[in-house]
Coordinates of C-alpha atoms and ligand atoms in Angstrom, one line a residue:
M137 CA 6.1 -16.8 18.0
R138 CA 8.3 -16.2 15.0
G139 CA 7.9 -13.3 12.8
H140 CA 6.2 -13.3 9.4
P141 CA 8.6 -14.9 7.0
G142 CA 7.0 -13.6 3.9
P143 CA 6.2 -15.6 0.8
G144 CA 8.7 -18.3 0.0
G145 CA 10.2 -18.1 3.5
G146 CA 11.4 -21.4 4.9
D147 CA 10.2 -22.7 8.2
P148 CA 12.8 -22.4 10.9
R149 CA 10.9 -24.5 13.5
G150 CA 12.2 -28.0 14.2
T151 CA 10.1 -31.1 14.5
A152 CA 10.4 -31.4 18.3
A153 CA 9.4 -27.7 18.6
V154 CA 6.4 -28.2 16.4
A155 CA 5.3 -31.3 18.3
A156 CA 5.5 -29.3 21.5
A157 CA 3.6 -26.4 20.1
W158 CA 0.9 -28.7 18.8
R159 CA 0.5 -30.2 22.3
T160 CA 0.5 -26.8 24.0
A161 CA -2.4 -25.7 21.9
R162 CA -4.5 -28.6 23.4
S163 CA -5.2 -28.6 27.1
S164 CA -5.9 -32.3 26.9
V165 CA -5.1 -34.9 24.3
P166 CA -6.1 -38.5 24.8
P167 CA -2.8 -40.1 25.7
G168 CA -2.5 -42.9 23.2
H169 CA -4.3 -41.1 20.3
L170 CA -2.9 -42.6 17.0
D171 CA -5.9 -42.0 14.7
A172 CA -5.3 -38.6 13.1
A173 CA -6.3 -40.2 9.7
G174 CA -9.7 -41.1 11.2
C175 CA -10.4 -38.1 13.3
N176 CA -7.7 -35.8 14.8
V177 CA -7.7 -33.9 18.0
P178 CA -8.9 -30.3 17.7
S179 CA -7.2 -27.5 19.6
D180 CA -8.7 -25.4 22.4
R181 CA -9.0 -22.4 20.1
V182 CA -10.9 -24.6 17.5
L183 CA -13.3 -25.7 20.2
D184 CA -13.7 -22.1 21.5
A185 CA -14.5 -21.0 17.9
V186 CA -17.2 -23.7 17.5
V187 CA -18.8 -23.0 20.8
G188 CA -18.4 -19.2 20.5
H189 CA -20.3 -19.3 17.2
L190 CA -23.1 -21.4 18.6
R191 CA -23.4 -18.9 21.5
R192 CA -23.6 -16.0 19.1
E193 CA -26.3 -17.8 17.1
R194 CA -28.3 -18.2 20.3
E195 CA -27.8 -14.6 21.3
V196 CA -28.5 -12.8 18.0
G197 CA -30.4 -15.4 16.1
G198 CA -28.9 -18.0 13.8
Y199 CA -29.0 -15.9 10.7
G200 CA -27.8 -12.8 12.6
A201 CA -24.5 -14.5 13.6
V202 CA -22.8 -14.2 10.3
A203 CA -19.5 -16.2 10.3
D204 CA -16.8 -14.4 8.4
L205 CA -15.1 -17.2 6.5
G206 CA -13.1 -15.1 4.1
T207 CA -9.8 -15.7 6.0
A208 CA -10.5 -19.4 6.4
R209 CA -11.1 -19.7 2.6
S210 CA -7.9 -17.8 1.8
A211 CA -5.8 -19.9 4.2
L212 CA -7.3 -23.2 3.0
A213 CA -6.9 -22.2 -0.7
A214 CA -3.2 -21.2 -0.1
L215 CA -2.4 -24.8 0.8
V216 CA -3.0 -25.7 -2.9
G217 CA -2.0 -22.3 -4.3
A218 CA -5.6 -21.1 -5.0
H219 CA -7.9 -18.2 -4.1
A220 CA -10.5 -17.7 -1.5
R221 CA -13.2 -17.7 -4.2
D222 CA -12.2 -21.2 -5.3
V223 CA -13.3 -22.7 -2.0
A224 CA -16.8 -24.2 -1.3
F225 CA -17.7 -25.6 2.1
L226 CA -19.8 -28.8 2.3
E227 CA -20.5 -31.3 5.0
S228 CA -17.8 -33.9 4.3
G229 CA -15.2 -35.0 1.8
T230 CA -17.8 -37.4 0.4
A231 CA -20.4 -34.6 0.0
A232 CA -17.8 -32.5 -1.7
T233 CA -16.9 -35.3 -4.1
A234 CA -20.5 -36.0 -4.8
A235 CA -21.2 -32.3 -5.6
L236 CA -18.2 -32.1 -7.8
L237 CA -18.2 -35.4 -9.8
G238 CA -22.0 -35.8 -9.7
G239 CA -22.3 -32.4 -11.3
W240 CA -19.5 -32.8 -13.9
R241 CA -21.0 -32.7 -17.4
L242 CA -19.9 -36.0 -18.9
A243 CA -21.4 -37.0 -22.2
P244 CA -22.2 -40.7 -22.8
G245 CA -19.0 -42.4 -23.8
S246 CA -16.8 -40.1 -21.8
R247 CA -13.7 -41.7 -20.3
V248 CA -13.0 -41.2 -16.6
G249 CA -9.7 -42.4 -15.2
H250 CA -9.2 -43.6 -11.7
I251 CA -6.7 -45.8 -9.8
R252 CA -7.2 -48.9 -7.7
T253 CA -6.7 -47.1 -4.3
E254 CA -9.8 -45.0 -5.0
Y255 CA -11.9 -44.4 -1.8
G256 CA -14.9 -46.6 -1.5
S257 CA -17.6 -44.0 -1.6
T258 CA -16.0 -42.3 -4.6
L259 CA -15.8 -45.6 -6.4
M260 CA -19.5 -46.2 -5.7
L261 CA -20.3 -42.8 -7.2
L262 CA -18.1 -43.5 -10.3
R263 CA -19.8 -46.9 -10.8
R264 CA -23.2 -45.2 -10.6
L265 CA -22.2 -42.5 -13.1
A266 CA -20.9 -45.2 -15.4
A267 CA -24.1 -47.2 -15.3
E268 CA -26.5 -44.2 -15.5
R269 CA -24.7 -42.0 -17.9
G270 CA -22.8 -44.4 -20.1
I271 CA -19.4 -43.3 -19.0
R272 CA -16.4 -45.6 -19.3
L273 CA -14.2 -46.0 -16.3
V274 CA -10.5 -46.5 -17.2
E275 CA -8.2 -47.8 -14.5
V276 CA -4.7 -46.3 -14.6
P277 CA -2.0 -48.9 -13.8
V278 CA 0.0 -48.7 -10.6
D279 CA 3.2 -50.4 -9.4
G280 CA 3.5 -53.0 -6.6
D281 CA 3.0 -50.3 -3.9
S282 CA -0.2 -49.1 -5.7
R283 CA 1.7 -45.9 -6.7
V284 CA 0.7 -44.5 -10.1
D285 CA 2.9 -45.7 -12.9
L286 CA 3.7 -42.4 -14.7
D287 CA 4.6 -44.0 -18.0
A288 CA 1.4 -46.0 -18.0
L289 CA -0.5 -42.8 -17.1
R290 CA 1.1 -41.0 -20.1
E291 CA -0.2 -43.8 -22.3
V292 CA -3.7 -43.6 -20.8
L293 CA -3.8 -39.9 -21.3
A294 CA -2.6 -40.2 -24.9
G295 CA -5.6 -42.6 -25.4
G296 CA -7.9 -39.8 -24.4
L297 CA -9.5 -39.1 -21.0
D298 CA -12.2 -36.6 -20.0
L299 CA -11.4 -36.6 -16.3
L300 CA -8.9 -38.3 -13.9
T301 CA -9.6 -38.8 -10.2
V302 CA -6.7 -39.7 -7.8
P303 CA -6.6 -40.0 -4.0
H304 CA -3.3 -38.2 -3.1
V305 CA -2.9 -40.4 0.0
A306 CA -5.4 -43.2 0.4
S307 CA -7.3 -44.1 3.6
H308 CA -5.9 -47.7 3.7
R309 CA -2.3 -47.2 2.5
G310 CA 0.2 -44.5 3.4
V311 CA 1.7 -44.2 -0.1
V312 CA 2.0 -40.6 -1.3
Q313 CA 1.1 -40.5 -5.0
P314 CA 3.4 -38.4 -7.2
A315 CA 0.8 -35.7 -7.5
R316 CA 3.0 -33.0 -9.0
E317 CA 4.0 -35.3 -11.8
I318 CA 0.4 -36.5 -12.3
G319 CA -0.7 -32.8 -12.3
R320 CA 1.9 -31.9 -14.9
L321 CA 1.0 -34.8 -17.2
C322 CA -2.7 -34.0 -16.9
R323 CA -2.1 -30.3 -17.7
E324 CA 0.0 -31.2 -20.7
A325 CA -2.7 -33.5 -22.0
G326 CA -5.5 -31.0 -21.2
V327 CA -7.2 -33.5 -18.9
P328 CA -8.8 -32.1 -15.7
L329 CA -7.4 -33.8 -12.6
V330 CA -9.6 -34.1 -9.4
L331 CA -7.3 -34.7 -6.5
D332 CA -8.7 -36.2 -3.3
V333 CA -6.7 -34.4 -0.6
C334 CA -8.8 -35.8 2.4
Q335 CA -5.7 -37.6 3.7
S336 CA -3.0 -35.3 2.4
L337 CA -3.9 -31.7 3.1
G338 CA -2.1 -30.7 6.2
H339 CA 0.0 -33.8 6.1
V340 CA 2.1 -33.8 2.9
D341 CA 2.9 -31.1 0.3
T342 CA -0.2 -30.2 -1.7
G343 CA 1.4 -27.2 -3.5
G344 CA 2.5 -26.9 -7.1
I345 CA 0.1 -29.6 -8.4
G346 CA -2.3 -27.6 -10.5
A347 CA -5.3 -29.8 -10.3
A348 CA -8.6 -28.7 -11.7
A349 CA -10.2 -29.4 -8.3
Y350 CA -9.4 -30.7 -4.8
V351 CA -11.7 -32.3 -2.4
G352 CA -10.9 -32.4 1.3
T353 CA -12.2 -32.8 4.8
S354 CA -11.7 -30.9 8.1
R355 CA -11.3 -33.5 10.8
K356 CA -8.2 -35.4 9.6
W357 CA -4.8 -33.7 9.2
L358 CA -6.1 -30.2 9.6
A359 CA -7.5 -31.1 13.0
G360 CA -10.7 -29.1 12.5
P361 CA -14.1 -30.2 13.7
R362 CA -16.2 -33.1 12.2
G363 CA -19.0 -32.2 9.8
V364 CA -17.1 -30.0 7.4
G365 CA -15.7 -30.9 4.0
F366 CA -14.7 -28.6 1.1
L367 CA -13.7 -28.5 -2.5
I368 CA -11.3 -26.1 -4.1
A369 CA -11.8 -25.5 -7.8
P370 CA -9.4 -23.0 -9.2
G371 CA -10.6 -23.3 -12.7
L372 CA -14.0 -21.6 -12.2
A373 CA -12.9 -18.0 -11.8
G374 CA -15.6 -16.8 -14.2
P375 CA -16.7 -13.2 -14.8
G376 CA -15.0 -10.8 -12.4
G377 CA -13.0 -13.6 -11.1
G378 CA -9.6 -12.1 -11.9
S379 CA -6.9 -13.0 -14.4
Q380 CA -5.8 -16.4 -15.3
E381 CA -2.2 -15.4 -15.8
G382 CA 0.5 -15.6 -13.2
G383 CA 3.3 -17.7 -11.8
R384 CA 3.4 -21.4 -11.6
N385 CA 4.3 -22.3 -8.1
G386 CA 1.9 -22.2 -5.3
R387 CA 3.9 -24.3 -3.0
E388 CA 6.5 -21.9 -1.5
S389 CA 4.0 -19.1 -1.4
A390 CA 1.5 -21.2 0.5
D391 CA 4.1 -22.0 3.1
G392 CA 4.8 -18.3 3.5
F393 CA 1.7 -18.1 5.7
G394 CA 2.7 -16.9 9.1
P395 CA 0.9 -16.1 12.3
A396 CA -0.1 -12.8 10.9
G397 CA -3.3 -11.0 11.9
A398 CA -6.4 -11.8 10.0
D399 CA -5.9 -8.8 7.8
G400 CA -2.4 -9.6 6.7
L401 CA -3.4 -13.2 6.1
G402 CA -6.3 -12.2 3.9
R403 CA -4.1 -9.9 1.8
E404 CA -1.4 -12.5 1.5
A405 CA -3.7 -15.2 0.5
D406 CA -5.0 -13.0 -2.3
G407 CA -1.6 -12.5 -3.6
L408 CA -0.9 -16.2 -3.4
G409 CA -4.0 -17.0 -5.4
R410 CA -2.9 -14.7 -8.2
E411 CA 0.5 -16.4 -8.2
A412 CA -1.0 -19.8 -8.7
D413 CA -3.7 -19.2 -11.2
G414 CA -1.8 -20.2 -14.3
F415 CA -2.5 -23.8 -13.6
G416 CA -5.9 -24.6 -15.1
P417 CA -5.7 -27.3 -17.8
T418 CA -8.2 -25.3 -19.8
S419 CA -9.6 -21.8 -19.5
A420 CA -12.0 -20.8 -16.8
D421 CA -14.7 -20.8 -19.4
G422 CA -13.9 -24.2 -20.6
L423 CA -14.0 -25.8 -17.2
G424 CA -17.0 -23.7 -16.2
R425 CA -19.0 -25.4 -18.9
V426 CA -18.3 -28.9 -17.6
M427 CA -18.3 -28.1 -13.9
D428 CA -21.7 -27.4 -12.4
A429 CA -23.4 -28.3 -9.1
A430 CA -25.0 -31.8 -8.9
A431 CA -27.9 -30.3 -7.1
P432 CA -28.5 -26.6 -8.0
S433 CA -29.3 -24.8 -4.8
L434 CA -30.6 -21.4 -3.8
G435 CA -27.3 -20.7 -2.1
G436 CA -25.1 -21.5 -5.1
H437 CA -27.3 -20.5 -8.0
L438 CA -29.4 -17.6 -9.3
W439 CA -32.5 -17.6 -11.4
V440 CA -31.5 -16.0 -14.7
G441 CA -34.1 -15.9 -17.5
G442 CA -36.2 -18.6 -15.8
Q443 CA -33.2 -20.9 -15.6
P444 CA -30.9 -21.8 -12.7
S445 CA -27.5 -20.3 -13.3
P446 CA -24.5 -21.2 -11.2
L447 CA -22.6 -18.4 -9.3
A448 CA -19.1 -17.7 -10.4
G449 CA -16.2 -19.4 -8.7
A450 CA -16.7 -22.4 -6.4
A451 CA -19.7 -20.8 -4.7
R452 CA -22.0 -22.8 -6.9
Y453 CA -21.2 -25.9 -4.9
E454 CA -21.5 -24.6 -1.4
S455 CA -24.3 -25.7 0.9
A456 CA -26.0 -22.6 2.4
E457 CA -27.7 -24.2 5.4
A458 CA -24.9 -25.8 7.4
S459 CA -23.0 -25.8 10.7
M460 CA -21.4 -22.4 10.5
A461 CA -20.0 -23.1 13.9
A462 CA -18.0 -26.1 12.5
R463 CA -16.9 -24.0 9.5
S464 CA -15.6 -21.3 11.8
G465 CA -13.8 -24.0 13.8
L466 CA -12.1 -25.3 10.6
G467 CA -11.1 -21.7 9.8
V468 CA -9.2 -21.5 13.1
A469 CA -7.7 -24.9 12.6
V470 CA -6.3 -23.9 9.2
L471 CA -4.8 -20.6 10.6
E472 CA -3.2 -22.6 13.4
H473 CA -1.8 -24.9 10.8
H474 CA -0.1 -22.0 9.0
A475 CA 1.1 -20.5 12.3
L476 CA 2.7 -23.8 13.3
G477 CA 4.4 -24.0 10.0
P478 CA 3.1 -26.4 7.2
A479 CA 6.7 -27.5 6.3
A480 CA 7.6 -28.3 9.9
L481 CA 4.4 -30.2 10.4
R482 CA 5.0 -32.2 7.3
A483 CA 8.5 -33.0 8.5
R484 CA 7.3 -34.0 11.9
L485 CA 4.6 -36.3 10.4
A486 CA 7.0 -37.9 8.0
E487 CA 9.4 -38.6 10.9
L488 CA 6.7 -40.1 13.0
G489 CA 5.5 -42.3 10.1
V490 CA 9.0 -43.7 9.4
T491 CA 9.6 -44.2 13.1
A492 CA 6.3 -46.0 13.5
R493 CA 7.0 -48.4 10.5
R494 CA 10.5 -49.2 11.8
L495 CA 9.1 -50.0 15.2
L496 CA 6.0 -51.9 14.1
D497 CA 7.0 -53.7 10.9
G498 CA 7.6 -57.3 11.9
A499 CA 6.2 -57.0 15.4
G500 CA 4.3 -60.2 16.1
G501 CA 4.5 -60.9 12.3
W502 CA 2.5 -57.8 11.3
R503 CA 3.9 -56.1 8.2
A504 CA 3.8 -52.5 7.0
G505 CA 1.6 -52.0 3.9
E506 CA 3.9 -49.3 2.5
P507 CA 7.7 -48.8 2.1
L508 CA 9.2 -48.2 5.5
D509 CA 10.6 -44.8 4.5
E510 CA 7.4 -43.5 2.9
P511 CA 7.2 -39.8 4.0
S512 CA 3.7 -40.0 5.4
A513 CA 2.1 -40.6 8.9
V514 CA -0.5 -43.1 7.5
V515 CA 1.0 -46.4 8.7
T516 CA -0.9 -49.6 7.8
L517 CA -0.2 -53.0 9.1
R518 CA -1.2 -56.3 7.7
P519 CA -1.9 -59.3 10.0
P520 CA 0.6 -62.1 10.3
P521 CA 0.3 -64.8 7.6
G522 CA -2.0 -67.6 8.5
A523 CA -4.2 -65.4 10.8
D524 CA -7.8 -64.7 10.0
P525 CA -7.3 -61.1 8.9
V526 CA -10.7 -59.9 10.0
A527 CA -10.4 -61.4 13.5
A528 CA -6.7 -60.4 13.8
V529 CA -7.3 -56.7 13.0
E530 CA -10.4 -56.6 15.3
E531 CA -8.6 -58.2 18.1
A532 CA -5.4 -56.0 17.8
G533 CA -7.6 -52.9 17.7
A534 CA -9.4 -54.1 20.9
R535 CA -6.1 -54.9 22.7
A536 CA -4.7 -51.5 21.8
A537 CA -7.9 -49.9 23.1
A538 CA -7.7 -51.8 26.3
A539 CA -4.2 -50.3 26.7
S540 CA -5.6 -46.8 26.0
L541 CA -4.1 -46.7 22.5
L542 CA -6.5 -45.5 19.8
V543 CA -5.7 -46.9 16.4
G544 CA -7.9 -47.4 13.3
T545 CA -9.2 -50.5 11.6
V546 CA -9.8 -50.2 7.9
P547 CA -12.3 -52.5 6.3
V548 CA -12.1 -53.7 2.7
A549 CA -15.0 -51.5 1.6
R550 CA -12.8 -48.4 2.2
A551 CA -10.9 -49.3 -1.0
P552 CA -12.4 -52.4 -2.5
L553 CA -10.2 -52.5 -5.6
D554 CA -6.9 -52.4 -3.6
M555 CA -7.7 -54.4 -0.5
A556 CA -8.1 -58.1 -0.1
A557 CA -8.4 -58.0 3.7
P558 CA -8.8 -55.3 6.5
V559 CA -5.7 -53.6 7.9
L560 CA -4.8 -51.9 11.1
R561 CA -4.0 -48.2 10.7
V562 CA -1.7 -46.2 12.9
S563 CA -1.8 -42.5 12.2
P564 CA -0.1 -40.3 14.8
S565 CA -0.9 -36.6 15.0
P566 CA 2.1 -34.2 15.2
G567 CA 2.0 -34.1 19.0
A568 CA 2.0 -37.9 19.4
E569 CA 4.5 -39.3 21.9
E570 CA 6.8 -42.0 20.6
E571 CA 6.2 -44.0 23.7
S572 CA 2.7 -44.8 22.3
L573 CA 4.3 -46.4 19.3
H574 CA 6.6 -48.5 21.5
A575 CA 3.6 -49.6 23.6
L576 CA 1.8 -50.6 20.4
A577 CA 4.8 -52.6 19.2
R578 CA 4.7 -54.5 22.5
I579 CA 1.0 -55.2 22.1
L580 CA 1.4 -56.5 18.5
A581 CA 4.3 -58.7 19.6
G582 CA 2.1 -60.1 22.4
R583 CA 4.4 -58.7 25.1
P584 CA 3.2 -57.1 28.3
V585 CA 2.2 -53.5 27.5
S586 CA 4.3 -51.9 30.3
A587 CA 7.4 -54.1 29.7
Ligands
PLP9 C1 -11.9 -39.7 4.7 C2 -11.7 -39.8 3.2 C3 -12.6 -39.4 2.3 C4 -14.0 -39.0 2.7 O1 -14.1 -37.9 3.6 P1 -15.3 -37.8 4.6 O2 -15.2 -36.5 5.2 O3 -15.2 -38.9 5.5 O4 -16.5 -37.9 3.7 C5 -12.3 -39.5 0.9 N1 -11.1 -39.9 0.6 C6 -10.2 -40.3 1.4 C7 -8.8 -40.8 0.9 C8 -10.4 -40.3 2.8 O5 -9.5 -40.7 3.6

């Protein structure tokens, strides 16, 4: 184990070493697992934390086994340069998005920006809000890779928006949106940005963006358990929530997380949060007025003067009755992520993604759905021209499975504005063996798997 590098420290670990360490943390990994974007492989310590918490609940009673999630919150928040108090745990990325956007106070006629790669369930929610509350949806133009066109965004922002939602990396396309630039333009225009980091947290750099809120999920690139999602809302500090002044760059600090003890980690995360606070597009008060919970709950609200009143910070969104075992497991996964080194993990994933596209693009006529050098490990493949895409994707997935390779198939409903046909998705986790990618290339090319 390396020593604690301190805030801003680089990550000395190379990509081969981080891949080996990732494998070592797992006593078994399904050999051909290439579906981290669907559901990653949790480590032994993550499983132990989940089972350990369930045991404690049995031994001392469910409500007696209090999970200390403070360190988990700090470590998670540090990935976007925020505080522990900005984190709310929910049951999925979808639940977090519904709590956040469903509860956003948007007057009739409000304009909500989105892009065509928007995740299917978020789009459904936006459409419902538009229909029921008289909100106008404004699509921000993208380029041929479905990457946000920053000049067009500038124009849309100048025309007036009340909120912008963007998936940092989509489920069906491995393009990394220019989130820092989007964040900067939104802050300059005073427009709150909600960044969907379900496919980007733990995968690509999520520091230095300064969004009003982030929604994410445990089981994908953070390799936590299923059944946990979260939102991080740094703009809601509220009374007693600390100052809103501070530095501007959460990125380097967030990477400074080392394999320190829980105590050191908590302290450091606190400092990190203060560093990053200056980001909010409006004051905590301003955002607090528009951000409330969709469904006020006893866990997240108090009765004040006969009225439900949201708690300060992101706590207003958190579900109180939940799998604390799964939340504990996510906490361990996030600490492991920091211990392995976020920068080294990102470099490893970018390397695997580029390797995968170079090997797979063109195999049997399948084509990569993003630029070959895109620095992400979400690799999508479109069926050969002339093939029935639904059947081709299904059949390729089945042939891969028969060869013990687990890949994803992404239906059109996942991103209905951006997809005309389903795609095959290859998303290696950091410990993936390149041989799995070679084997998949042979399958797509119709060659014997063991050639
Ligand atoms: C998976 C995903 C979600 C939803 O997360 P769940 O935990 O499955 O609800 C949202 N957005 C994107 C881009 C995703 O990939």
